[in-house]
Coordinates of C-alpha atoms and ligand atoms in Angstrom, one line a residue:
X1 CA 55.6 -23.9 8.5
X2 CA 58.4 -22.7 6.2
X3 CA 57.4 -20.0 3.9
X4 CA 60.2 -20.8 1.4
X5 CA 61.3 -24.4 0.9
X6 CA 64.1 -25.2 -1.6
X7 CA 64.9 -28.9 -2.2
X8 CA 67.8 -30.3 -4.2
X9 CA 68.0 -27.2 -6.4
X10 CA 70.3 -27.6 -9.4
X11 CA 70.9 -24.5 -11.6
X12 CA 73.0 -25.1 -14.7
X13 CA 74.1 -22.6 -17.3
X14 CA 74.7 -23.7 -20.9
X15 CA 78.0 -22.2 -22.1
X16 CA 80.2 -22.6 -25.2
X17 CA 82.6 -24.6 -23.1
X18 CA 80.0 -26.9 -21.6
X19 CA 77.4 -26.9 -18.7
X20 CA 78.3 -24.9 -15.6
X21 CA 76.6 -26.2 -12.5
X22 CA 76.2 -22.9 -10.5
X23 CA 74.0 -24.5 -7.9
X24 CA 74.5 -28.2 -7.1
X25 CA 71.8 -29.9 -4.9
X26 CA 71.0 -27.1 -2.5
X27 CA 68.2 -27.5 0.1
X28 CA 67.1 -24.9 2.6
X29 CA 64.0 -23.4 4.2
X30 CA 63.0 -20.1 5.8
X31 CA 60.1 -19.3 8.1
X32 CA 58.1 -16.1 8.0
X33 CA 59.6 -13.4 10.2
X34 CA 63.1 -15.0 10.0
X35 CA 66.3 -13.9 8.2
X36 CA 68.4 -16.6 6.5
X37 CA 71.9 -15.5 5.5
X38 CA 73.6 -17.1 2.5
X39 CA 77.3 -16.5 2.7
X40 CA 80.2 -17.3 0.4
X41 CA 82.7 -15.8 -2.0
X42 CA 81.8 -14.4 -5.4
X43 CA 80.9 -17.2 -7.9
X44 CA 79.8 -19.7 -5.1
X45 CA 76.3 -19.8 -6.6
X46 CA 74.5 -17.7 -4.0
X47 CA 73.2 -15.1 -6.6
X48 CA 72.3 -17.9 -9.1
X49 CA 70.3 -19.4 -6.3
X50 CA 68.4 -16.2 -5.6
X51 CA 67.7 -15.6 -9.2
X52 CA 66.4 -19.2 -9.5
X53 CA 64.0 -18.5 -6.7
X54 CA 62.8 -15.3 -8.3
X55 CA 62.5 -16.8 -11.8
X56 CA 64.9 -14.2 -13.2
X57 CA 67.5 -16.5 -14.9
X58 CA 68.4 -16.1 -18.5
X59 CA 67.2 -18.7 -21.1
X60 CA 70.6 -20.4 -21.0
X61 CA 69.9 -21.7 -17.5
X62 CA 68.0 -24.8 -16.5
X63 CA 66.6 -25.3 -13.0
X64 CA 65.8 -28.6 -11.4
X65 CA 64.5 -29.6 -8.0
X66 CA 61.8 -27.9 -6.1
X67 CA 61.2 -24.3 -4.9
X68 CA 58.0 -23.8 -2.9
X69 CA 56.5 -20.5 -1.7
X70 CA 54.2 -21.8 1.0
X71 CA 52.4 -24.7 -0.8
X72 CA 53.0 -23.4 -4.3
X73 CA 55.7 -24.9 -6.5
X74 CA 57.5 -22.1 -8.5
X75 CA 59.6 -24.3 -10.8
X76 CA 57.6 -24.7 -14.0
X77 CA 55.4 -21.5 -13.6
X78 CA 54.9 -19.4 -16.7
X79 CA 56.6 -16.0 -17.2
X80 CA 53.3 -14.2 -16.5
X81 CA 52.6 -16.2 -13.3
X82 CA 56.1 -15.5 -12.0
X83 CA 55.7 -11.8 -12.9
X84 CA 52.5 -11.6 -10.8
X85 CA 54.3 -13.3 -7.9
X86 CA 57.2 -10.9 -8.1
X87 CA 56.1 -7.7 -6.4
X88 CA 52.9 -9.4 -5.1
X89 CA 54.4 -12.2 -3.0
X90 CA 58.1 -11.9 -3.4
X91 CA 60.5 -9.0 -4.0
X92 CA 64.3 -8.6 -4.5
X93 CA 66.7 -5.9 -3.5
X94 CA 69.9 -5.8 -5.7
X95 CA 73.4 -4.6 -4.9
X96 CA 73.0 -1.9 -7.6
X97 CA 69.7 0.1 -7.2
X98 CA 69.9 1.1 -10.8
X99 CA 69.1 -2.5 -11.7
X100 CA 65.6 -1.8 -10.5
X101 CA 65.2 1.9 -10.9
X102 CA 64.5 3.6 -14.3
X103 CA 66.9 6.5 -14.6
X104 CA 64.6 8.6 -16.8
X105 CA 61.5 8.3 -14.6
X106 CA 60.8 10.2 -11.5
X107 CA 61.0 8.2 -8.2
X108 CA 57.3 9.0 -7.5
X109 CA 56.0 7.7 -10.8
X110 CA 58.0 4.5 -10.4
X111 CA 56.7 3.8 -7.0
X112 CA 53.0 4.7 -7.9
X113 CA 53.4 2.3 -10.9
X114 CA 54.7 -0.4 -8.7
X115 CA 51.7 -0.1 -6.4
X116 CA 49.1 0.0 -9.2
X117 CA 50.7 -2.9 -11.0
X118 CA 49.8 -5.2 -8.2
X119 CA 46.9 -3.6 -6.3
X120 CA 43.6 -2.2 -7.5
X121 CA 43.8 1.3 -5.9
X122 CA 43.3 4.8 -7.1
X123 CA 46.2 6.9 -8.2
X124 CA 45.7 9.1 -5.1
X125 CA 45.8 6.1 -2.8
X126 CA 48.9 4.7 -4.6
X127 CA 50.6 8.1 -4.2
X128 CA 49.9 8.1 -0.5
X129 CA 51.3 4.6 -0.1
X130 CA 54.4 5.6 -2.1
X131 CA 55.1 8.7 0.1
X132 CA 54.5 6.6 3.2
X133 CA 56.9 4.0 1.8
X134 CA 59.6 6.6 1.3
X135 CA 59.1 7.9 4.8
X136 CA 59.2 4.4 6.3
X137 CA 62.8 3.9 4.9
X138 CA 64.0 7.2 6.4
X139 CA 63.9 9.4 3.2
X140 CA 63.7 13.0 4.4
X141 CA 61.0 15.2 2.7
X142 CA 59.5 12.2 0.9
X143 CA 56.9 14.5 -0.9
X144 CA 59.8 16.4 -2.5
X145 CA 61.8 13.3 -3.3
X146 CA 58.8 11.9 -5.3
X147 CA 59.8 14.4 -7.9
X148 CA 63.5 13.4 -8.0
X149 CA 65.1 11.3 -10.7
X150 CA 67.2 8.4 -9.3
X151 CA 70.5 9.9 -10.4
X152 CA 69.8 13.1 -8.3
X153 CA 70.0 10.9 -5.2
X154 CA 73.0 9.6 -3.3
X155 CA 73.8 5.8 -3.5
X156 CA 72.5 5.3 0.0
X157 CA 69.2 7.2 -0.8
X158 CA 68.8 5.2 -4.0
X159 CA 69.2 2.0 -2.0
X160 CA 66.5 3.2 0.5
X161 CA 64.2 3.9 -2.5
X162 CA 64.8 0.4 -3.8
X163 CA 64.0 -1.1 -0.4
X164 CA 60.8 1.1 -0.2
X165 CA 59.8 -0.2 -3.7
X166 CA 60.5 -3.8 -2.7
X167 CA 58.3 -3.5 0.4
X168 CA 55.4 -1.5 -1.2
X169 CA 53.3 -4.5 -1.7
X170 CA 54.1 -6.2 1.5
X171 CA 55.9 -9.3 0.0
X172 CA 55.9 -12.5 1.9
X173 CA 59.5 -13.3 0.7
X174 CA 62.2 -10.7 0.4
X175 CA 65.6 -11.5 -1.2
X176 CA 68.4 -9.0 -0.6
X177 CA 71.4 -9.7 -2.7
X178 CA 74.5 -7.9 -1.3
X179 CA 72.3 -4.9 -0.3
X180 CA 75.2 -2.9 1.3
X181 CA 78.2 -4.0 -0.7
X182 CA 78.3 -1.0 -3.1
X183 CA 78.0 1.6 -0.3
X184 CA 80.6 3.4 1.9
X185 CA 81.0 2.1 5.4
X186 CA 78.8 4.8 7.1
X187 CA 75.9 4.3 4.6
X188 CA 76.3 0.5 4.9
X189 CA 75.8 0.8 8.7
X190 CA 72.7 3.0 8.1
X191 CA 71.1 0.6 5.6
X192 CA 71.9 -2.4 7.9
X193 CA 70.2 -0.5 10.8
X194 CA 67.2 0.2 8.5
X195 CA 66.9 -3.5 7.6
X196 CA 67.2 -4.4 11.2
X197 CA 64.3 -2.1 12.1
X198 CA 62.2 -3.3 9.1
X199 CA 62.6 -7.0 9.9
X200 CA 60.4 -6.6 13.0
X201 CA 57.8 -4.7 11.1
X202 CA 57.7 -6.7 7.9
X203 CA 56.6 -10.2 8.7
X204 CA 58.3 -11.6 5.7
X205 CA 60.8 -14.4 5.3
X206 CA 64.1 -12.7 4.3
X207 CA 67.0 -14.3 2.4
X208 CA 70.1 -12.1 2.7
X209 CA 72.9 -12.9 0.2
X210 CA 76.3 -11.7 1.3
X211 CA 80.0 -12.4 1.2
X212 CA 80.4 -10.8 4.7
X213 CA 79.9 -12.8 7.9
X214 CA 79.9 -9.5 9.7
X215 CA 76.6 -8.6 8.0
X216 CA 75.2 -12.0 8.8
X217 CA 76.0 -11.5 12.5
X218 CA 74.1 -8.2 12.4
X219 CA 70.9 -9.3 10.8
X220 CA 70.4 -13.0 10.5
X221 CA 68.8 -15.8 12.5
X222 CA 70.3 -18.6 10.5
X223 CA 73.1 -18.9 8.1
X224 CA 74.0 -21.3 5.2
X225 CA 77.6 -21.2 4.1
X226 CA 78.0 -21.9 0.3
X227 CA 81.1 -23.1 -1.5
X228 CA 81.3 -23.9 -5.2
X229 CA 77.6 -24.4 -5.7
X230 CA 76.9 -26.4 -2.5
X231 CA 76.0 -25.7 1.1
X232 CA 78.9 -26.8 3.3
X233 CA 77.6 -25.7 6.7
X234 CA 74.2 -24.6 8.1
X235 CA 73.4 -23.4 11.6
X236 CA 71.8 -20.6 13.7
X237 CA 74.0 -17.5 13.7
X238 CA 74.8 -18.0 17.4
X239 CA 75.8 -21.6 16.8
X240 CA 77.9 -20.8 13.8
X241 CA 80.0 -18.2 15.7
X242 CA 80.2 -20.4 18.8
X243 CA 80.9 -23.7 17.2
X244 CA 82.0 -23.3 13.5
X245 CA 82.4 -26.7 12.0
X246 CA 83.7 -26.4 8.4
X247 CA 87.3 -25.5 7.4
X248 CA 85.9 -23.0 4.9
X249 CA 83.8 -21.3 7.6
X250 CA 86.9 -21.1 9.7
X251 CA 88.7 -19.3 6.9
X252 CA 85.7 -16.9 6.5
X253 CA 85.6 -16.2 10.2
X254 CA 89.4 -15.7 10.4
X255 CA 89.3 -13.2 7.6
X256 CA 86.7 -11.0 9.4
X257 CA 88.2 -7.5 10.1
X258 CA 89.6 -7.1 13.6
X259 CA 90.4 -10.8 14.1
X260 CA 94.0 -11.5 14.9
X261 CA 94.5 -15.2 14.8
X262 CA 97.6 -16.9 16.0
X263 CA 97.0 -20.0 14.0
X264 CA 98.4 -19.4 10.5
X265 CA 96.6 -22.4 9.0
X266 CA 93.3 -20.8 9.8
X267 CA 94.3 -17.3 9.1
X268 CA 93.9 -17.3 5.3
X269 CA 92.2 -19.4 2.7
X270 CA 94.9 -20.0 0.1
X271 CA 94.0 -20.4 -3.6
X272 CA 90.7 -19.6 -5.4
X273 CA 87.4 -21.4 -5.7
X274 CA 87.4 -24.1 -8.4
X275 CA 85.9 -23.7 -11.9
X276 CA 82.3 -24.9 -11.9
X277 CA 82.8 -26.0 -15.5
X278 CA 85.0 -28.9 -14.3
X279 CA 84.8 -29.0 -10.5
X280 CA 87.1 -31.4 -8.5
X281 CA 85.7 -34.8 -7.4
X282 CA 84.7 -35.2 -3.8
X283 CA 84.8 -32.2 -1.5
X284 CA 85.2 -29.1 -3.7
X285 CA 87.1 -27.3 -0.9
X286 CA 89.8 -30.0 -0.8
X287 CA 92.4 -28.1 -3.1
X288 CA 92.4 -25.3 -0.5
X289 CA 91.8 -27.1 2.7
X290 CA 94.7 -27.5 5.1
X291 CA 93.0 -30.6 6.6
X292 CA 92.4 -32.4 3.3
X293 CA 92.8 -36.2 3.4
X294 CA 92.7 -38.8 0.6
X295 CA 89.0 -39.6 1.2
X296 CA 88.2 -35.9 0.7
X297 CA 89.4 -36.0 -3.0
X298 CA 87.2 -38.9 -4.0
X299 CA 83.5 -39.1 -4.7
X300 CA 81.0 -39.1 -3.1
X301 CA 81.4 -35.7 -1.6
X302 CA 80.7 -35.5 2.1
X303 CA 76.9 -35.1 2.7
X304 CA 75.4 -32.3 4.9
X305 CA 75.1 -34.2 8.2
X306 CA 73.7 -33.1 11.6
X307 CA 76.3 -32.0 14.1
X308 CA 73.9 -33.0 16.9
X309 CA 73.5 -29.3 18.0
X310 CA 70.0 -28.2 17.1
X311 CA 69.5 -27.8 13.3
X312 CA 73.3 -27.3 12.6
X313 CA 74.7 -29.5 9.9
X314 CA 78.1 -29.7 8.1
X315 CA 79.5 -31.4 5.0
X316 CA 83.0 -32.5 6.0
X317 CA 84.9 -35.8 6.5
X318 CA 86.7 -34.6 9.6
X319 CA 85.5 -36.2 12.8
X320 CA 83.3 -34.3 15.1
X321 CA 86.1 -34.3 17.7
X322 CA 88.5 -32.6 15.3
X323 CA 85.9 -30.1 14.1
X324 CA 85.0 -29.2 17.7
X325 CA 88.6 -28.9 18.7
X326 CA 89.6 -26.7 15.7
X327 CA 86.4 -24.7 15.9
X328 CA 87.0 -24.1 19.7
X329 CA 90.6 -23.1 19.0
X330 CA 89.3 -20.5 16.5
X331 CA 86.6 -19.2 18.9
X332 CA 89.2 -19.2 21.7
X333 CA 91.7 -17.1 19.6
X334 CA 88.9 -14.6 18.8
X335 CA 88.2 -14.2 22.5
X336 CA 91.9 -14.0 23.5
Ligands
SF4_401 FE1 88.6 -30.3 4.2 FE2 88.1 -32.8 3.7 FE3 86.5 -31.4 5.3 FE4 86.6 -31.0 2.6 S1 85.9 -32.8 3.6 S2 86.6 -29.5 4.2 S3 88.8 -31.3 2.3 S4 88.6 -31.9 5.7

């Protein structure tokens, strides 16, 4: 059974210029022990979606639809109920560790407090768990590091501390929002390796938010591609790389480093994502899509429909033959 089930989620922000629909009818699910990657450019709604799940949105936002953790509906829970769930049942890793760490408190005090907030254990026991947590994420001399302040650590070490803090209470759901984006390439690789190791030990459902399909390939079982607030393609990672179906996914794949594609029309995604204040009718990718047809620019937008290959689904008016042909051409060029 799915641990996290999101159905028809709509997250809208009130602004002076009007409502901004950051998430527009997203449905997805993740099983325990699995990693779902949510991939897309900045502003596509992936972070708004993760904050909706965690109940961390500002008061200017409204959330509609359904978000269930196991059997429990999260939309409509009070602030105190959500606070209890965060840290107990679900935790989040942010791009910037300083979002979660208090700069004027020693690492050890913060970790001990995080344990005791959610578990009835003695201070000695909480301390032991905190030291073990730091050791588990590869922090050398964890006893000594307990006395450090966050700013005394490198960016990679701070990220490890945040991961340790997120895992302290063995959450059932872990959301990692661009966990490696702010790090240099070497540290990025170390943190990805750490998360790969942890995923087999922590039997949690993990949602990994990223703009980088390379990170998805490293860590995820399934992937949902988001564009302008909607999911446009969903598949297992193997299926997505073998048979990519959506023109936007083709553009993301083509822009992965190290890919030299002969086909110019797949090489780059021209233009920028639309404003979510006044998004275009029909398929929101149409203004940038080299395959756009008249039908694409009119409502209703193409619905997410099964491709016939396992759980894979795509929202695009192109016929399956054309999608298979263009996707195969992209895969063929990658292998050439
Ligand atoms: Fe391109 Fe049309 Fe498919 Fe949208 S529906 S991705 S515009 S072909």
